[in-house]
Coordinates of C-alpha atoms in Angstrom, one line a residue:
X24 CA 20.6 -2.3 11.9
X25 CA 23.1 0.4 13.2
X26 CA 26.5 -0.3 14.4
X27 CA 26.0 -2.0 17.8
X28 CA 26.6 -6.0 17.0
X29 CA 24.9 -6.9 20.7
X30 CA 22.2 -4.3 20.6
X31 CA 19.7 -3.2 23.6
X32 CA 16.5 -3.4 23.4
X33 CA 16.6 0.4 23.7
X34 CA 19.0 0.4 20.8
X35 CA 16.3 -1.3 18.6
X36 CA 14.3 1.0 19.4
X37 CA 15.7 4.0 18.7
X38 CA 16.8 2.2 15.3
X39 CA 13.3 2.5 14.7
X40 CA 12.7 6.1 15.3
X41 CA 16.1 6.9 13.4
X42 CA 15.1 4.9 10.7
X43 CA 11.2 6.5 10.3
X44 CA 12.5 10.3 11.0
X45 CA 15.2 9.6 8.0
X46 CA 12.8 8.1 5.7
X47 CA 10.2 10.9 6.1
X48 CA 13.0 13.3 5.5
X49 CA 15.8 11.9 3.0
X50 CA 13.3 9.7 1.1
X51 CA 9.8 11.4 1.8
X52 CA 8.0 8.9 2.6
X53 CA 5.1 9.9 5.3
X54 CA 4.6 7.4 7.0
X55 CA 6.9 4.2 6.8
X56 CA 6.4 0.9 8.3
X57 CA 8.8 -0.7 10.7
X58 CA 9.4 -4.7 11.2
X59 CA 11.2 -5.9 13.3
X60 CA 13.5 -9.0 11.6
X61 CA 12.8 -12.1 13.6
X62 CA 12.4 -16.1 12.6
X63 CA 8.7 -15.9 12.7
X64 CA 6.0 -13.3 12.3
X65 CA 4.2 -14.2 15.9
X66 CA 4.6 -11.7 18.4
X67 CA 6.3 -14.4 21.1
X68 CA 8.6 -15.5 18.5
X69 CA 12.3 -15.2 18.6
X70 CA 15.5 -14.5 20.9
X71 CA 15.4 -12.4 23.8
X72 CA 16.4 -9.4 22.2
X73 CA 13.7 -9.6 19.8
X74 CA 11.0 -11.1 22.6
X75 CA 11.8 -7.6 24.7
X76 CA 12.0 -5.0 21.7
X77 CA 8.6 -6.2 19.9
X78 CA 6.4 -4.8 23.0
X79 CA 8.6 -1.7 23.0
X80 CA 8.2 -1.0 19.3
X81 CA 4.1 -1.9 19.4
X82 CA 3.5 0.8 21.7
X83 CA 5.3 3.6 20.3
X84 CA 2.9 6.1 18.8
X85 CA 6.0 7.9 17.1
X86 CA 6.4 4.9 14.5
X87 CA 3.9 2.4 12.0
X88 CA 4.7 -0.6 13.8
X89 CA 4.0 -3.4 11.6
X90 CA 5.0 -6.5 13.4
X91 CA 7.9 -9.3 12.8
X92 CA 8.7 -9.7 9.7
X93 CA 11.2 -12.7 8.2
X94 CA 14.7 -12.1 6.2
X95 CA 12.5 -13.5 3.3
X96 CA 10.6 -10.6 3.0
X97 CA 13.2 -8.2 2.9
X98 CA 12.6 -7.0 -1.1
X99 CA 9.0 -8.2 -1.1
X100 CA 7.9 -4.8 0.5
X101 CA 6.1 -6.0 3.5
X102 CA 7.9 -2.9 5.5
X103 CA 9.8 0.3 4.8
X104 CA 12.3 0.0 7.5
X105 CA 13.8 -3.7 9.1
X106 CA 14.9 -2.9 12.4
X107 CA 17.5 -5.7 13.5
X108 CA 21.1 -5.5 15.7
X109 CA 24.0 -5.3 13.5
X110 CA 25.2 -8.9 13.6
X111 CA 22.0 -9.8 11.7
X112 CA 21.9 -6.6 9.7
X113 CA 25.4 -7.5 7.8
X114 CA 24.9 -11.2 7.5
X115 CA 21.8 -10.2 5.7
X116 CA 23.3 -7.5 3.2
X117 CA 26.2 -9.8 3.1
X118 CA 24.2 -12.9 1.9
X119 CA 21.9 -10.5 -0.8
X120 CA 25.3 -9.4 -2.4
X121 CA 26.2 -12.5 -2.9
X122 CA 23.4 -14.6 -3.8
X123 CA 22.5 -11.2 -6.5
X124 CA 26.0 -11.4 -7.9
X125 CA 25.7 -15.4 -8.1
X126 CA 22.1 -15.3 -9.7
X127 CA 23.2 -12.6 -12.6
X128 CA 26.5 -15.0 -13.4
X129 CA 24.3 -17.8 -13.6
X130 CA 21.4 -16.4 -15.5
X131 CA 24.5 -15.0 -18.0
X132 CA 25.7 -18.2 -18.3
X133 CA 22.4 -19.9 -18.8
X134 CA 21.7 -16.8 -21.3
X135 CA 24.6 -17.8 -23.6
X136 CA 24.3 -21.9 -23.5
X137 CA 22.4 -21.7 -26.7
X138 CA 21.7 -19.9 -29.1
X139 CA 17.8 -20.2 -28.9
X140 CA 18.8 -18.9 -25.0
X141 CA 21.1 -15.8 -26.5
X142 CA 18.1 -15.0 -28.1
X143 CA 15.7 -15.1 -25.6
X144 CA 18.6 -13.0 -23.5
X145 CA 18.8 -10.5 -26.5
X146 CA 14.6 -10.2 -25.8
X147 CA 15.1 -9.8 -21.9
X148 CA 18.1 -7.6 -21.8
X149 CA 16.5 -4.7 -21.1
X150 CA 14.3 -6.1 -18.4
X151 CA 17.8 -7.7 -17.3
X152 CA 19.2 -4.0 -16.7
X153 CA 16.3 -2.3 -14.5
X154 CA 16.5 -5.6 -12.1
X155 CA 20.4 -5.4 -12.4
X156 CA 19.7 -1.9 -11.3
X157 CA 17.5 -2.9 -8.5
X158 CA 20.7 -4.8 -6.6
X159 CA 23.6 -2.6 -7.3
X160 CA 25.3 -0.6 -4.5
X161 CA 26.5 1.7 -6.7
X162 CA 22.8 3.8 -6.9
X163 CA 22.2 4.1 -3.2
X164 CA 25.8 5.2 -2.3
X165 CA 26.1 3.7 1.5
X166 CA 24.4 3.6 4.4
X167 CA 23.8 6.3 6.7
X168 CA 25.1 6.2 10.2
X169 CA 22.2 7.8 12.0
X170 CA 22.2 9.2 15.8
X171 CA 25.3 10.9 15.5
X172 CA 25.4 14.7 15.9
X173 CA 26.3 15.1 11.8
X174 CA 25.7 12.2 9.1
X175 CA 28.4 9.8 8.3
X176 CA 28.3 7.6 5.3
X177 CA 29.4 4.0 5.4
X178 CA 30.6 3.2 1.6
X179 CA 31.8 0.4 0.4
X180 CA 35.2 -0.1 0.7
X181 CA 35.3 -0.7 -3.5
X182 CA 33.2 1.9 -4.0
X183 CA 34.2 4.0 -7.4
X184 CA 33.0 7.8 -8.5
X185 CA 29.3 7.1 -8.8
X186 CA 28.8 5.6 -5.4
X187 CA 30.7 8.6 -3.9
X188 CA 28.6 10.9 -5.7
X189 CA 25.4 9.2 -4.7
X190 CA 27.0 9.6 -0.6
X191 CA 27.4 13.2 -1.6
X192 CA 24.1 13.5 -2.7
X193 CA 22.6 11.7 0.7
X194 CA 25.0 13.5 2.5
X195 CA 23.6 17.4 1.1
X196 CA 19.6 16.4 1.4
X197 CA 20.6 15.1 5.1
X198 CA 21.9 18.7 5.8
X199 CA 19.3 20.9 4.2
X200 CA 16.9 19.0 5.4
X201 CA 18.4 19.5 9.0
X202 CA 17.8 15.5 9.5
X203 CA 20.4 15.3 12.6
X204 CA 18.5 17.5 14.6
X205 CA 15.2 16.4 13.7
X206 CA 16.5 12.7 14.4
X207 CA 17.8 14.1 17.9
X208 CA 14.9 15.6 19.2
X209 CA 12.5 12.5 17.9
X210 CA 13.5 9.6 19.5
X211 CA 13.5 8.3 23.4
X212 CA 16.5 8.2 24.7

């Protein structure tokens, strides 16, 4: 989603290419989709910004451009990357902190109502964890701040030891794999 709160068009795009050229590289995967977040699937759907990038993105041959896609489908895996300006970026990482935090105090406290529930939580528990796992911060680190001439980090601002490590660890394949020049020299500027 980048930094830019009342992104371009242009700036969408290039979102794109960032986002495919770090994939590839920092998480090797060949050939990632891109959607492009919007409040409907059909082409002519939403505001202007995302009316004026959709053409833009469908005829780049640099990308896999695989349409609109909703919030909704963020962690079903309909795309790799979800291209969107900032403003709608954070209030969508925003809300998925919140509603994951919410749902694992609620299941906790549905889990230890009874005891026939802190027995069936007992049987989950480990199931519990890799999901837990799925929705904490602390694995991925932060999020890369791509286009500028080095990589910046963005962590959280509570972050402890292992999400520093884990921007450390971003931070060394992003250099080896020489990612800011690659990222440079593939997108239209």
């Amino acid at each position: 989603c980048g930094a830019n709160v009342d992104a371009k068009p242009l700036n969408l795009v290039q979102f794109a290419q960032m986002g495919t050229i770090y994939m590839q590289n920092e998480l090797d995967i060949e050939n990632p989709t891109v959607g492009l977040v919007n409040i409907g699937t059909e082409e002519e759907k939403g505001n202007e910004l995302c009316r004026e990038t959709y053409p833009k993105l469908k005829e780049l041959d640099n990308i896999n451009f695989y349409g609109n896609v909703e919030a909704r489908e963020v962690f079903r895996g309909e795309t790799d990357i979800f291209v969107c300006d900032a403003f709608t970026g954070n209030v969508i990482l925003k809300h998925t902190e919140g509603m994951a935090r919410d749902l694992f105090d609620m299941l906790k406290e549905a889990f230890y109502s009874t005891t026939k529930s802190k027995i069936g939580a007992l049987l989950a528990k480990d199931a519990l964890k890799g999901l837990k796992k799925t929705f904490d911060a602390s694995e991925y680190g932060g999020a890369p701040l791509l286009g500028l001439k080095s990589l910046v980090v963005k962590a959280h601002g509570s972050s402890q030891r292992k999400e520093i490590c884990a921007c450390l660890k971003q931070v060394e394949t992003f250099y080896k794999k020489d990612i800011a020049r690659k990222i440079s020299e593939g997108i239209n500027k």
